[in-house]
PDB file of C-alpha atoms in Angstrom:
ATOM      1  CA  UNK A   1    -105.871  73.735  19.298  1.00  0.00           C
ATOM      2  CA  UNK A   2    -102.188  72.874  18.832  1.00  0.00           C
ATOM      3  CA  UNK A   3     -99.973  74.317  21.634  1.00  0.00           C
ATOM      4  CA  UNK A   4     -96.517  75.409  21.956  1.00  0.00           C
ATOM      5  CA  UNK A   5     -95.700  72.702  24.382  1.00  0.00           C
ATOM      6  CA  UNK A   6     -97.141  69.824  21.906  1.00  0.00           C
ATOM      7  CA  UNK A   7     -94.834  71.590  19.247  1.00  0.00           C
ATOM      8  CA  UNK A   8     -91.634  71.022  21.591  1.00  0.00           C
ATOM      9  CA  UNK A   9     -92.052  67.477  22.410  1.00  0.00           C
ATOM     10  CA  UNK A  10     -91.789  66.659  18.759  1.00  0.00           C
ATOM     11  CA  UNK A  11     -89.600  69.571  17.344  1.00  0.00           C
ATOM     12  CA  UNK A  12     -86.950  68.704  19.884  1.00  0.00           C
ATOM     13  CA  UNK A  13     -86.064  65.054  17.486  1.00  0.00           C
ATOM     14  CA  UNK A  14     -85.810  67.881  14.474  1.00  0.00           C
ATOM     15  CA  UNK A  15     -83.249  69.628  16.399  1.00  0.00           C
ATOM     16  CA  UNK A  16     -81.125  66.692  17.019  1.00  0.00           C
ATOM     17  CA  UNK A  17     -82.614  63.367  15.882  1.00  0.00           C
ATOM     18  CA  UNK A  18     -79.730  61.658  17.338  1.00  0.00           C
ATOM     19  CA  UNK A  19     -81.658  62.183  20.274  1.00  0.00           C
ATOM     20  CA  UNK A  20     -84.077  59.412  19.443  1.00  0.00           C
ATOM     21  CA  UNK A  21     -81.347  57.001  20.275  1.00  0.00           C
ATOM     22  CA  UNK A  22     -79.867  58.312  23.566  1.00  0.00           C
ATOM     23  CA  UNK A  23     -83.605  58.414  24.926  1.00  0.00           C
ATOM     24  CA  UNK A  24     -84.928  55.063  24.136  1.00  0.00           C
ATOM     25  CA  UNK A  25     -82.004  53.698  25.696  1.00  0.00           C
ATOM     26  CA  UNK A  26     -83.933  53.876  28.921  1.00  0.00           C
ATOM     27  CA  UNK A  27     -86.737  52.089  27.539  1.00  0.00           C
ATOM     28  CA  UNK A  28     -84.546  49.031  27.229  1.00  0.00           C
ATOM     29  CA  UNK A  29     -84.580  49.343  23.404  1.00  0.00           C
ATOM     30  CA  UNK A  30     -81.189  50.190  21.414  1.00  0.00           C
ATOM     31  CA  UNK A  31     -81.321  51.877  18.254  1.00  0.00           C
ATOM     32  CA  UNK A  32     -77.832  52.887  16.724  1.00  0.00           C
ATOM     33  CA  UNK A  33     -77.231  56.541  16.306  1.00  0.00           C
ATOM     34  CA  UNK A  34     -77.696  57.977  12.735  1.00  0.00           C
ATOM     35  CA  UNK A  35     -75.020  58.807  10.718  1.00  0.00           C
ATOM     36  CA  UNK A  36     -77.317  61.174   8.850  1.00  0.00           C
ATOM     37  CA  UNK A  37     -80.704  62.071   8.942  1.00  0.00           C
ATOM     38  CA  UNK A  38     -83.410  63.602   6.427  1.00  0.00           C
ATOM     39  CA  UNK A  39     -86.321  65.756   7.446  1.00  0.00           C
ATOM     40  CA  UNK A  40     -89.516  64.321   5.383  1.00  0.00           C
ATOM     41  CA  UNK A  41     -92.506  65.858   4.267  1.00  0.00           C
ATOM     42  CA  UNK A  42     -95.273  65.392   7.439  1.00  0.00           C
ATOM     43  CA  UNK A  43     -98.440  65.532   5.319  1.00  0.00           C
ATOM     44  CA  UNK A  44     -99.640  61.982   5.019  1.00  0.00           C
ATOM     45  CA  UNK A  45    -102.851  63.393   2.766  1.00  0.00           C
ATOM     46  CA  UNK A  46    -103.761  60.941   0.579  1.00  0.00           C
ATOM     47  CA  UNK A  47    -107.402  62.059  -1.188  1.00  0.00           C
ATOM     48  CA  UNK A  48    -109.497  65.235  -0.196  1.00  0.00           C
ATOM     49  CA  UNK A  49    -110.868  65.997   1.897  1.00  0.00           C
ATOM     50  CA  UNK A  50    -109.397  63.749   4.709  1.00  0.00           C
ATOM     51  CA  UNK A  51    -105.940  65.435   5.748  1.00  0.00           C
ATOM     52  CA  UNK A  52    -103.676  63.450   8.140  1.00  0.00           C
ATOM     53  CA  UNK A  53    -100.560  64.957   9.363  1.00  0.00           C
ATOM     54  CA  UNK A  54     -97.671  62.951  11.761  1.00  0.00           C
ATOM     55  CA  UNK A  55     -96.241  65.865  13.740  1.00  0.00           C
ATOM     56  CA  UNK A  56     -92.452  65.108  12.988  1.00  0.00           C
ATOM     57  CA  UNK A  57     -91.193  62.380  10.356  1.00  0.00           C
ATOM     58  CA  UNK A  58     -87.461  61.658   9.829  1.00  0.00           C
ATOM     59  CA  UNK A  59     -85.354  59.420   7.979  1.00  0.00           C
ATOM     60  CA  UNK A  60     -82.816  57.818  10.030  1.00  0.00           C
ATOM     61  CA  UNK A  61     -79.785  56.525   8.528  1.00  0.00           C
ATOM     62  CA  UNK A  62     -77.512  54.339  10.838  1.00  0.00           C
ATOM     63  CA  UNK A  63     -74.682  51.484  10.181  1.00  0.00           C
ATOM     64  CA  UNK A  64     -77.493  49.084  10.736  1.00  0.00           C
ATOM     65  CA  UNK A  65     -79.671  50.173   7.933  1.00  0.00           C
ATOM     66  CA  UNK A  66     -82.412  52.947   7.705  1.00  0.00           C
ATOM     67  CA  UNK A  67     -85.608  53.344   9.441  1.00  0.00           C
ATOM     68  CA  UNK A  68     -88.349  55.922   9.361  1.00  0.00           C
ATOM     69  CA  UNK A  69     -88.824  57.809  12.564  1.00  0.00           C
ATOM     70  CA  UNK A  70     -92.579  59.248  13.225  1.00  0.00           C
ATOM     71  CA  UNK A  71     -92.747  61.332  16.464  1.00  0.00           C
ATOM     72  CA  UNK A  72     -96.115  62.095  17.883  1.00  0.00           C
ATOM     73  CA  UNK A  73     -96.464  64.785  20.932  1.00  0.00           C
ATOM     74  CA  UNK A  74     -99.772  63.841  22.762  1.00  0.00           C
ATOM     75  CA  UNK A  75    -101.382  65.574  25.468  1.00  0.00           C
ATOM     76  CA  UNK A  76    -104.093  63.114  26.224  1.00  0.00           C
ATOM     77  CA  UNK A  77    -105.686  59.838  25.733  1.00  0.00           C
ATOM     78  CA  UNK A  78    -107.930  60.156  22.155  1.00  0.00           C
ATOM     79  CA  UNK A  79    -109.977  57.090  21.039  1.00  0.00           C
ATOM     80  CA  UNK A  80    -109.163  57.703  17.192  1.00  0.00           C
ATOM     81  CA  UNK A  81    -105.545  57.738  17.782  1.00  0.00           C
ATOM     82  CA  UNK A  82    -104.458  54.223  17.391  1.00  0.00           C
ATOM     83  CA  UNK A  83    -106.051  54.036  14.139  1.00  0.00           C
ATOM     84  CA  UNK A  84    -104.354  57.120  13.111  1.00  0.00           C
ATOM     85  CA  UNK A  85    -101.177  56.170  13.943  1.00  0.00           C
ATOM     86  CA  UNK A  86    -101.514  52.667  12.280  1.00  0.00           C
ATOM     87  CA  UNK A  87    -102.627  54.222   9.127  1.00  0.00           C
ATOM     88  CA  UNK A  88     -99.289  56.685   9.169  1.00  0.00           C
ATOM     89  CA  UNK A  89     -96.898  53.921   9.814  1.00  0.00           C
ATOM     90  CA  UNK A  90     -98.700  51.788   6.822  1.00  0.00           C
ATOM     91  CA  UNK A  91     -98.770  55.091   4.588  1.00  0.00           C
ATOM     92  CA  UNK A  92     -94.889  56.017   4.947  1.00  0.00           C
ATOM     93  CA  UNK A  93     -94.097  52.378   4.760  1.00  0.00           C
ATOM     94  CA  UNK A  94     -95.856  51.994   1.434  1.00  0.00           C
ATOM     95  CA  UNK A  95     -94.692  55.501   0.205  1.00  0.00           C
ATOM     96  CA  UNK A  96     -90.824  55.113   0.894  1.00  0.00           C
ATOM     97  CA  UNK A  97     -90.529  51.592   1.587  1.00  0.00           C
ATOM     98  CA  UNK A  98     -88.335  51.973   4.956  1.00  0.00           C
ATOM     99  CA  UNK A  99     -89.494  50.170   8.119  1.00  0.00           C
ATOM    100  CA  UNK A 100     -91.172  52.948  10.015  1.00  0.00           C
ATOM    101  CA  UNK A 101     -91.010  53.400  13.879  1.00  0.00           C
ATOM    102  CA  UNK A 102     -93.762  55.476  16.024  1.00  0.00           C
ATOM    103  CA  UNK A 103     -92.486  57.299  18.648  1.00  0.00           C
ATOM    104  CA  UNK A 104     -95.093  59.179  21.009  1.00  0.00           C
ATOM    105  CA  UNK A 105     -94.026  61.595  23.669  1.00  0.00           C
ATOM    106  CA  UNK A 106     -96.068  62.309  26.571  1.00  0.00           C
ATOM    107  CA  UNK A 107     -95.794  64.883  29.411  1.00  0.00           C
ATOM    108  CA  UNK A 108     -98.800  63.236  31.344  1.00  0.00           C
ATOM    109  CA  UNK A 109     -98.235  59.879  33.118  1.00  0.00           C
ATOM    110  CA  UNK A 110    -101.638  58.988  32.413  1.00  0.00           C
ATOM    111  CA  UNK A 111    -101.407  59.725  28.904  1.00  0.00           C
ATOM    112  CA  UNK A 112     -98.084  57.924  28.448  1.00  0.00           C
ATOM    113  CA  UNK A 113     -99.516  54.518  29.916  1.00  0.00           C
ATOM    114  CA  UNK A 114    -102.509  54.832  27.705  1.00  0.00           C
ATOM    115  CA  UNK A 115    -100.402  55.201  24.454  1.00  0.00           C
ATOM    116  CA  UNK A 116     -98.277  52.311  25.457  1.00  0.00           C
ATOM    117  CA  UNK A 117    -100.538  49.686  24.954  1.00  0.00           C
ATOM    118  CA  UNK A 118    -100.340  47.262  22.383  1.00  0.00           C
ATOM    119  CA  UNK A 119    -103.140  47.725  19.743  1.00  0.00           C
ATOM    120  CA  UNK A 120    -104.228  44.587  17.830  1.00  0.00           C
ATOM    121  CA  UNK A 121    -106.003  45.232  14.799  1.00  0.00           C
ATOM    122  CA  UNK A 122    -108.338  42.436  13.232  1.00  0.00           C
ATOM    123  CA  UNK A 123    -111.055  40.362  14.205  1.00  0.00           C
ATOM    124  CA  UNK A 124    -110.901  38.274  17.409  1.00  0.00           C
ATOM    125  CA  UNK A 125    -109.299  34.959  15.255  1.00  0.00           C
ATOM    126  CA  UNK A 126    -106.706  36.674  13.508  1.00  0.00           C
ATOM    127  CA  UNK A 127    -104.796  40.090  14.248  1.00  0.00           C
ATOM    128  CA  UNK A 128    -103.566  41.395  10.871  1.00  0.00           C
ATOM    129  CA  UNK A 129    -101.889  44.257  12.442  1.00  0.00           C
ATOM    130  CA  UNK A 130    -100.137  44.867  15.816  1.00  0.00           C
ATOM    131  CA  UNK A 131     -99.554  48.845  16.650  1.00  0.00           C
ATOM    132  CA  UNK A 132     -96.502  48.749  19.337  1.00  0.00           C
ATOM    133  CA  UNK A 133     -95.187  52.281  19.400  1.00  0.00           C
ATOM    134  CA  UNK A 134     -92.387  53.661  21.826  1.00  0.00           C
ATOM    135  CA  UNK A 135     -93.445  55.628  24.530  1.00  0.00           C
ATOM    136  CA  UNK A 136     -91.585  58.190  26.247  1.00  0.00           C
ATOM    137  CA  UNK A 137     -93.341  59.884  29.203  1.00  0.00           C
ATOM    138  CA  UNK A 138     -91.910  61.096  32.513  1.00  0.00           C
ATOM    139  CA  UNK A 139     -91.283  58.149  34.035  1.00  0.00           C
ATOM    140  CA  UNK A 140     -88.974  56.956  30.971  1.00  0.00           C
ATOM    141  CA  UNK A 141     -86.913  59.770  30.895  1.00  0.00           C
ATOM    142  CA  UNK A 142     -84.500  60.563  34.021  1.00  0.00           C
ATOM    143  CA  UNK A 143     -84.428  63.757  36.012  1.00  0.00           C
ATOM    144  CA  UNK A 144     -81.016  65.501  34.653  1.00  0.00           C
ATOM    145  CA  UNK A 145     -80.402  67.823  37.872  1.00  0.00           C
ATOM    146  CA  UNK A 146     -76.490  68.096  37.321  1.00  0.00           C
ATOM    147  CA  UNK A 147     -74.997  70.720  35.769  1.00  0.00           C
ATOM    148  CA  UNK A 148     -72.145  68.386  34.229  1.00  0.00           C
ATOM    149  CA  UNK A 149     -74.443  65.922  33.151  1.00  0.00           C
ATOM    150  CA  UNK A 150     -76.708  68.512  31.549  1.00  0.00           C
ATOM    151  CA  UNK A 151     -73.945  69.933  29.844  1.00  0.00           C
ATOM    152  CA  UNK A 152     -73.481  66.664  28.507  1.00  0.00           C
ATOM    153  CA  UNK A 153     -76.440  65.862  26.429  1.00  0.00           C
ATOM    154  CA  UNK A 154     -78.187  69.316  26.254  1.00  0.00           C
ATOM    155  CA  UNK A 155     -81.061  68.161  24.120  1.00  0.00           C
ATOM    156  CA  UNK A 156     -81.793  65.123  26.845  1.00  0.00           C
ATOM    157  CA  UNK A 157     -82.079  67.812  29.316  1.00  0.00           C
ATOM    158  CA  UNK A 158     -84.177  69.891  27.695  1.00  0.00           C
ATOM    159  CA  UNK A 159     -86.858  66.760  26.960  1.00  0.00           C
ATOM    160  CA  UNK A 160     -86.223  65.931  30.521  1.00  0.00           C
ATOM    161  CA  UNK A 161     -87.560  69.266  31.453  1.00  0.00           C
ATOM    162  CA  UNK A 162     -90.663  69.061  29.332  1.00  0.00           C
ATOM    163  CA  UNK A 163     -91.676  65.644  30.756  1.00  0.00           C
ATOM    164  CA  UNK A 164     -90.922  66.671  34.190  1.00  0.00           C
ATOM    165  CA  UNK A 165     -92.569  70.198  33.853  1.00  0.00           C
ATOM    166  CA  UNK A 166     -95.102  69.429  37.121  1.00  0.00           C
ATOM    167  CA  UNK A 167     -92.848  67.158  38.735  1.00  0.00           C
ATOM    168  CA  UNK A 168     -91.058  68.512  42.019  1.00  0.00           C
ATOM    169  CA  UNK A 169     -87.687  67.791  40.291  1.00  0.00           C
ATOM    170  CA  UNK A 170     -88.514  70.615  37.345  1.00  0.00           C
ATOM    171  CA  UNK A 171     -86.510  73.439  39.517  1.00  0.00           C
ATOM    172  CA  UNK A 172     -83.213  71.313  39.642  1.00  0.00           C
ATOM    173  CA  UNK A 173     -83.558  70.290  36.258  1.00  0.00           C
ATOM    174  CA  UNK A 174     -83.951  73.889  34.929  1.00  0.00           C
ATOM    175  CA  UNK A 175     -81.173  75.237  37.153  1.00  0.00           C
ATOM    176  CA  UNK A 176     -78.931  72.666  35.771  1.00  0.00           C
ATOM    177  CA  UNK A 177     -80.192  73.410  32.063  1.00  0.00           C
ATOM    178  CA  UNK A 178     -79.429  76.917  32.792  1.00  0.00           C
ATOM    179  CA  UNK A 179     -76.100  76.649  34.029  1.00  0.00           C
ATOM    180  CA  UNK A 180     -75.182  74.054  30.989  1.00  0.00           C
ATOM    181  CA  UNK A 181     -76.144  76.648  28.762  1.00  0.00           C
ATOM    182  CA  UNK A 182     -74.286  79.290  30.372  1.00  0.00           C
ATOM    183  CA  UNK A 183     -71.345  77.271  29.652  1.00  0.00           C
ATOM    184  CA  UNK A 184     -71.653  77.407  26.091  1.00  0.00           C
ATOM    185  CA  UNK A 185     -69.058  79.143  24.028  1.00  0.00           C
ATOM    186  CA  UNK A 186     -70.227  82.656  22.097  1.00  0.00           C
ATOM    187  CA  UNK A 187     -70.184  80.826  18.855  1.00  0.00           C
ATOM    188  CA  UNK A 188     -73.032  78.826  20.085  1.00  0.00           C
ATOM    189  CA  UNK A 189     -75.085  81.735  20.387  1.00  0.00           C
ATOM    190  CA  UNK A 190     -77.639  80.250  17.890  1.00  0.00           C
ATOM    191  CA  UNK A 191     -77.793  76.882  19.418  1.00  0.00           C
ATOM    192  CA  UNK A 192     -78.330  78.481  22.930  1.00  0.00           C
ATOM    193  CA  UNK A 193     -80.856  80.168  21.882  1.00  0.00           C
ATOM    194  CA  UNK A 194     -82.756  77.372  19.953  1.00  0.00           C
ATOM    195  CA  UNK A 195     -82.506  75.184  23.146  1.00  0.00           C
ATOM    196  CA  UNK A 196     -83.997  78.274  25.233  1.00  0.00           C
ATOM    197  CA  UNK A 197     -86.735  78.510  23.033  1.00  0.00           C
ATOM    198  CA  UNK A 198     -87.618  74.673  22.872  1.00  0.00           C
ATOM    199  CA  UNK A 199     -87.401  74.961  26.865  1.00  0.00           C
ATOM    200  CA  UNK A 200     -89.738  77.635  27.355  1.00  0.00           C
ATOM    201  CA  UNK A 201     -92.388  76.021  24.678  1.00  0.00           C
ATOM    202  CA  UNK A 202     -91.925  72.573  26.187  1.00  0.00           C
ATOM    203  CA  UNK A 203     -92.874  73.892  29.782  1.00  0.00           C
ATOM    204  CA  UNK A 204     -96.124  75.663  28.628  1.00  0.00           C
ATOM    205  CA  UNK A 205     -98.387  77.331  31.304  1.00  0.00           C
ATOM    206  CA  UNK A 206     -97.119  75.611  34.242  1.00  0.00           C
ATOM    207  CA  UNK A 207     -94.976  77.087  37.185  1.00  0.00           C
ATOM    208  CA  UNK A 208     -91.845  75.906  35.896  1.00  0.00           C
ATOM    209  CA  UNK A 209     -92.311  78.044  33.103  1.00  0.00           C
ATOM    210  CA  UNK A 210     -92.273  81.098  35.451  1.00  0.00           C
ATOM    211  CA  UNK A 211     -88.933  79.857  36.636  1.00  0.00           C
ATOM    212  CA  UNK A 212     -87.214  79.432  33.415  1.00  0.00           C
ATOM    213  CA  UNK A 213     -88.314  83.060  32.284  1.00  0.00           C
ATOM    214  CA  UNK A 214     -86.622  84.173  35.410  1.00  0.00           C
ATOM    215  CA  UNK A 215     -83.585  82.367  34.964  1.00  0.00           C
ATOM    216  CA  UNK A 216     -83.706  83.389  31.048  1.00  0.00           C
ATOM    217  CA  UNK A 217     -84.031  87.409  32.529  1.00  0.00           C
ATOM    218  CA  UNK A 218     -81.077  86.987  35.456  1.00  0.00           C
ATOM    219  CA  UNK A 219     -78.696  83.773  34.637  1.00  0.00           C
ATOM    220  CA  UNK A 220     -78.859  83.983  30.849  1.00  0.00           C
ATOM    221  CA  UNK A 221     -78.288  87.826  30.574  1.00  0.00           C
ATOM    222  CA  UNK A 222     -75.125  87.152  28.443  1.00  0.00           C
ATOM    223  CA  UNK A 223     -77.321  85.727  25.986  1.00  0.00           C
ATOM    224  CA  UNK A 224     -79.762  88.846  25.739  1.00  0.00           C
ATOM    225  CA  UNK A 225     -77.296  90.592  22.571  1.00  0.00           C
ATOM    226  CA  UNK A 226     -78.890  92.297  19.928  1.00  0.00           C
ATOM    227  CA  UNK A 227     -78.276  89.390  17.755  1.00  0.00           C
ATOM    228  CA  UNK A 228     -79.729  86.993  20.048  1.00  0.00           C
ATOM    229  CA  UNK A 229     -82.662  88.787  20.736  1.00  0.00           C
ATOM    230  CA  UNK A 230     -83.406  88.742  16.885  1.00  0.00           C
ATOM    231  CA  UNK A 231     -82.600  85.132  16.842  1.00  0.00           C
ATOM    232  CA  UNK A 232     -85.240  84.205  19.513  1.00  0.00           C
ATOM    233  CA  UNK A 233     -87.562  86.687  17.763  1.00  0.00           C
ATOM    234  CA  UNK A 234     -87.296  84.994  14.524  1.00  0.00           C
ATOM    235  CA  UNK A 235     -87.769  81.443  16.286  1.00  0.00           C
ATOM    236  CA  UNK A 236     -90.862  82.712  17.986  1.00  0.00           C
ATOM    237  CA  UNK A 237     -92.224  84.043  14.754  1.00  0.00           C
ATOM    238  CA  UNK A 238     -91.194  80.654  12.869  1.00  0.00           C
ATOM    239  CA  UNK A 239     -93.404  78.535  15.960  1.00  0.00           C
ATOM    240  CA  UNK A 240     -96.443  80.808  16.069  1.00  0.00           C
ATOM    241  CA  UNK A 241     -96.315  80.947  11.817  1.00  0.00           C
ATOM    242  CA  UNK A 242     -96.422  76.833  12.285  1.00  0.00           C
ATOM    243  CA  UNK A 243     -99.003  77.125  14.948  1.00  0.00           C
ATOM    244  CA  UNK A 244    -101.183  79.168  13.019  1.00  0.00           C
ATOM    245  CA  UNK A 245    -100.945  77.209   9.627  1.00  0.00           C
ATOM    246  CA  UNK A 246    -101.707  74.064  11.810  1.00  0.00           C
ATOM    247  CA  UNK A 247    -104.575  75.546  13.330  1.00  0.00           C
ATOM    248  CA  UNK A 248    -106.423  76.814  10.257  1.00  0.00           C
ATOM    249  CA  UNK A 249    -105.788  73.261   8.822  1.00  0.00           C
ATOM    250  CA  UNK A 250    -107.451  71.505  11.648  1.00  0.00           C
ATOM    251  CA  UNK A 251    -110.288  74.135  11.497  1.00  0.00           C
ATOM    252  CA  UNK A 252    -111.005  73.331   7.628  1.00  0.00           C
ATOM    253  CA  UNK A 253    -110.045  76.982   6.767  1.00  0.00           C
ATOM    254  CA  UNK A 254    -108.909  77.243   2.996  1.00  0.00           C
ATOM    255  CA  UNK A 255    -105.231  78.975   3.283  1.00  0.00           C
ATOM    256  CA  UNK A 256    -104.049  79.925  -0.158  1.00  0.00           C
ATOM    257  CA  UNK A 257    -100.203  80.184  -1.670  1.00  0.00           C
ATOM    258  CA  UNK A 258    -100.829  83.864  -0.775  1.00  0.00           C
ATOM    259  CA  UNK A 259    -101.746  83.554   2.515  1.00  0.00           C
ATOM    260  CA  UNK A 260     -99.529  80.792   3.412  1.00  0.00           C
ATOM    261  CA  UNK A 261     -96.375  83.302   2.293  1.00  0.00           C
ATOM    262  CA  UNK A 262     -98.063  85.932   4.133  1.00  0.00           C
ATOM    263  CA  UNK A 263     -97.763  84.124   7.632  1.00  0.00           C
ATOM    264  CA  UNK A 264     -94.671  82.395   6.921  1.00  0.00           C
ATOM    265  CA  UNK A 265     -93.004  85.773   6.068  1.00  0.00           C
ATOM    266  CA  UNK A 266     -94.256  87.513   9.100  1.00  0.00           C
ATOM    267  CA  UNK A 267     -91.499  88.176  11.057  1.00  0.00           C
ATOM    268  CA  UNK A 268     -93.566  89.854  14.164  1.00  0.00           C
ATOM    269  CA  UNK A 269     -94.585  87.245  16.789  1.00  0.00           C
ATOM    270  CA  UNK A 270     -97.284  89.708  18.439  1.00  0.00           C
ATOM    271  CA  UNK A 271     -98.661  89.862  14.531  1.00  0.00           C
ATOM    272  CA  UNK A 272     -98.737  86.271  14.470  1.00  0.00           C
ATOM    273  CA  UNK A 273    -100.185  85.825  17.942  1.00  0.00           C
ATOM    274  CA  UNK A 274    -103.064  88.115  17.189  1.00  0.00           C
ATOM    275  CA  UNK A 275    -103.801  86.234  13.812  1.00  0.00           C
ATOM    276  CA  UNK A 276    -103.659  83.036  16.022  1.00  0.00           C
ATOM    277  CA  UNK A 277    -106.376  84.563  18.342  1.00  0.00           C
ATOM    278  CA  UNK A 278    -108.718  85.282  15.451  1.00  0.00           C
ATOM    279  CA  UNK A 279    -108.225  81.831  13.668  1.00  0.00           C
ATOM    280  CA  UNK A 280    -109.794  80.482  16.776  1.00  0.00           C
ATOM    281  CA  UNK A 281    -113.289  81.586  15.433  1.00  0.00           C
ATOM    282  CA  UNK A 282    -112.641  82.980  12.145  1.00  0.00           C
ATOM    283  CA  UNK A 283    -114.095  81.035   9.081  1.00  0.00           C
ATOM    284  CA  UNK A 284    -111.601  82.434   6.434  1.00  0.00           C
ATOM    285  CA  UNK A 285    -108.342  83.745   6.340  1.00  0.00           C
ATOM    286  CA  UNK A 286    -109.834  87.383   5.470  1.00  0.00           C
ATOM    287  CA  UNK A 287    -110.958  87.346   9.103  1.00  0.00           C
ATOM    288  CA  UNK A 288    -107.927  86.621  10.371  1.00  0.00           C
ATOM    289  CA  UNK A 289    -106.376  89.265   8.608  1.00  0.00           C
ATOM    290  CA  UNK A 290    -108.783  91.842   9.127  1.00  0.00           C
ATOM    291  CA  UNK A 291    -107.842  94.900  11.151  1.00  0.00           C
ATOM    292  CA  UNK A 292    -110.262  95.526  14.477  1.00  0.00           C
ATOM    293  CA  UNK A 293    -112.671  97.393  12.474  1.00  0.00           C
ATOM    294  CA  UNK A 294    -113.128  95.563   9.640  1.00  0.00           C
ATOM    295  CA  UNK A 295    -113.668  92.481  11.993  1.00  0.00           C
ATOM    296  CA  UNK A 296    -116.301  94.074  13.972  1.00  0.00           C
ATOM    297  CA  UNK A 297    -117.888  95.367  10.686  1.00  0.00           C
ATOM    298  CA  UNK A 298    -117.860  91.932   9.298  1.00  0.00           C
ATOM    299  CA  UNK A 299    -119.512  90.524  12.454  1.00  0.00           C
ATOM    300  CA  UNK A 300    -122.205  93.227  12.233  1.00  0.00           C
ATOM    301  CA  UNK A 301    -122.932  92.196   8.595  1.00  0.00           C
ATOM    302  CA  UNK A 302    -123.013  88.535   9.411  1.00  0.00           C
ATOM    303  CA  UNK A 303    -125.667  89.232  12.303  1.00  0.00           C
TER     304      UNK A 303
END
């Protein structure tokens, strides 16, 4: 199941593509900052019924040339992932003719260590293809616990909070981030709301998430204007709509264009949350959209 914390670890690079160059400096790899970026389709499906989707795909144009950045958020080791990642890179290179880079973001140290391995594809006598992902894990992004440092790079601080969410330093990062956000001007309310939401998603169900909700309720009460509340609701609705569509796709439930428009057009996070819970077991979108009475009747007819 796709979780909100999974989404935050790659969506942060959609929000600020330049974060890639800043974050990977901690890996000892120097990428020039982008002068422009373009978000590309994440659908890497080539033939039916096989469907493959990379989490985030960006075209990064720099003074040193262009490259494609494929970002994968990985929660745990998966034996089939290296083959999928090799497919992603080969496919986007064949499609766009632009050199690709794979970045894997892991909040778990064991998963980060697993993902960082070089995978050689080919027989023992000859390696035809080598997969070398760049990996950002808790040990690769510093703990940013200074409000001044957090203010200088809020997106990197959000990433730091998400990756260190289970570490003892998580509270200090969140306090520094809250103070940095508090220092934004009123004109940056929309930006602050976006990073508040990404932080909340990135923390998942950890204890750090409870502290963050407390900080948002107390320290950032100035962001609770009607406009900010509306923006946060819209952000939650958009995120939940994406999660729902991803879940239906992973479960093989057919989604018509009309169904997709209904999901994307729903601005109520609570309704989308209800649909998401139904989608965990539903075999059709009709079951997802059915009212409780209708759902019970359908279950009775199937039994």
